[in-house]
Amino acid sequence: MAQTRIMFIENKDGENNLIGKARIGRVTFSETKQSIHYKGQTFERMRGFKANYRDVETGDPYWISGCKENGEKVFVEKGIP
């Protein structure tokens, strides 16, 4: 069975590439853990300063990381209502 985890997913394909649309959701890892699947999207690892994954289909950069224990802090920092 594939491994899943709740993670923070932020699209970095915005105007300034610093703050983009973000959400928290349950992702599924590939067997090699080189790609992540979330709601029909597939993300593959990449090297970057502001992004660590890219959408395989569109090429859009994303920052995907584990959630902090205090989820409230993530929302406040990222400006998510």
Short mmCIF file of C-alpha atoms in Angstrom, two decimals:
data_model
loop_
_atom_site.label_atom_id
_atom_site.label_comp_id
_atom_site.label_asym_id
_atom_site.label_seq_id
_atom_site.Cartn_x
_atom_site.Cartn_y
_atom_site.Cartn_z
CA MET A 1 0.00 0.00 0.00
CA ALA A 2 1.25 3.49 -0.88
CA GLN A 3 2.46 5.74 1.91
CA THR A 4 0.37 8.86 2.61
CA ARG A 5 1.01 11.96 4.69
CA ILE A 6 -0.66 15.28 5.41
CA MET A 7 1.48 18.03 3.86
CA PHE A 8 1.55 21.75 3.13
CA ILE A 9 1.32 22.45 -0.65
CA GLU A 10 1.99 25.95 -2.00
CA ASN A 11 1.95 26.99 -5.65
CA LYS A 12 4.99 29.22 -6.34
CA ASP A 13 4.03 30.20 -9.90
CA GLY A 14 2.83 33.62 -8.81
CA GLU A 15 3.80 37.17 -9.56
CA ASN A 16 6.71 37.33 -7.12
CA ASN A 17 7.12 33.57 -6.48
CA LEU A 18 7.20 34.17 -2.73
CA ILE A 19 3.61 33.67 -1.63
CA GLY A 20 1.14 31.64 -3.65
CA LYS A 21 -2.10 29.78 -3.18
CA ALA A 22 -1.63 27.14 -0.52
CA ARG A 23 -3.48 24.27 1.08
CA ILE A 24 -2.97 21.40 3.44
CA GLY A 25 -3.93 17.95 2.21
CA ARG A 26 -3.18 14.24 2.27
CA VAL A 27 -0.67 13.28 -0.42
CA THR A 28 0.40 9.87 -1.67
CA PHE A 29 4.06 9.08 -2.36
CA SER A 30 5.31 6.99 -5.27
CA GLU A 31 7.21 3.81 -4.41
CA THR A 32 10.55 5.58 -4.97
CA LYS A 33 9.36 8.69 -3.07
CA GLN A 34 10.56 10.82 -6.00
CA SER A 35 7.03 11.97 -6.83
CA ILE A 36 3.92 12.97 -4.91
CA HIS A 37 0.29 12.64 -5.98
CA TYR A 38 -2.47 14.97 -4.77
CA LYS A 39 -6.01 15.27 -6.17
CA GLY A 40 -5.10 14.25 -9.72
CA GLN A 41 -1.84 16.19 -9.84
CA THR A 42 1.60 14.60 -9.89
CA PHE A 43 4.61 16.47 -8.55
CA GLU A 44 8.23 15.50 -9.11
CA ARG A 45 11.25 16.58 -7.07
CA MET A 46 13.36 19.45 -8.32
CA ARG A 47 16.15 21.57 -6.92
CA GLY A 48 15.32 25.15 -6.20
CA PHE A 49 15.48 27.91 -3.66
CA LYS A 50 11.77 28.78 -3.54
CA ALA A 51 10.34 25.47 -4.78
CA ASN A 52 11.18 21.83 -4.22
CA TYR A 53 8.64 20.14 -6.53
CA ARG A 54 7.10 20.87 -9.92
CA ASP A 55 3.78 19.83 -11.43
CA VAL A 56 4.61 17.21 -14.07
CA GLU A 57 1.79 18.35 -16.38
CA THR A 58 2.11 22.15 -16.20
CA GLY A 59 5.69 22.63 -14.96
CA ASP A 60 4.47 25.02 -12.23
CA PRO A 61 6.81 25.16 -9.20
CA TYR A 62 5.49 24.16 -5.76
CA TRP A 63 6.78 24.14 -2.21
CA ILE A 64 5.64 20.93 -0.50
CA SER A 65 6.60 20.18 3.07
CA GLY A 66 5.40 18.53 6.23
CA CYS A 67 2.98 20.49 8.41
CA LYS A 68 4.02 22.05 11.66
CA GLU A 69 2.54 20.57 14.81
CA ASN A 70 0.78 23.87 15.46
CA GLY A 71 -1.25 24.10 12.23
CA GLU A 72 -2.57 27.48 13.35
CA LYS A 73 0.92 28.98 12.96
CA VAL A 74 1.15 27.84 9.31
CA PHE A 75 -2.12 29.57 8.49
CA VAL A 76 -1.08 32.83 10.18
CA GLU A 77 2.35 32.92 8.49
CA LYS A 78 0.94 32.23 5.03
CA GLY A 79 -2.08 34.50 5.37
CA ILE A 80 -4.59 31.71 4.81
CA PRO A 81 -8.03 32.55 6.25
#
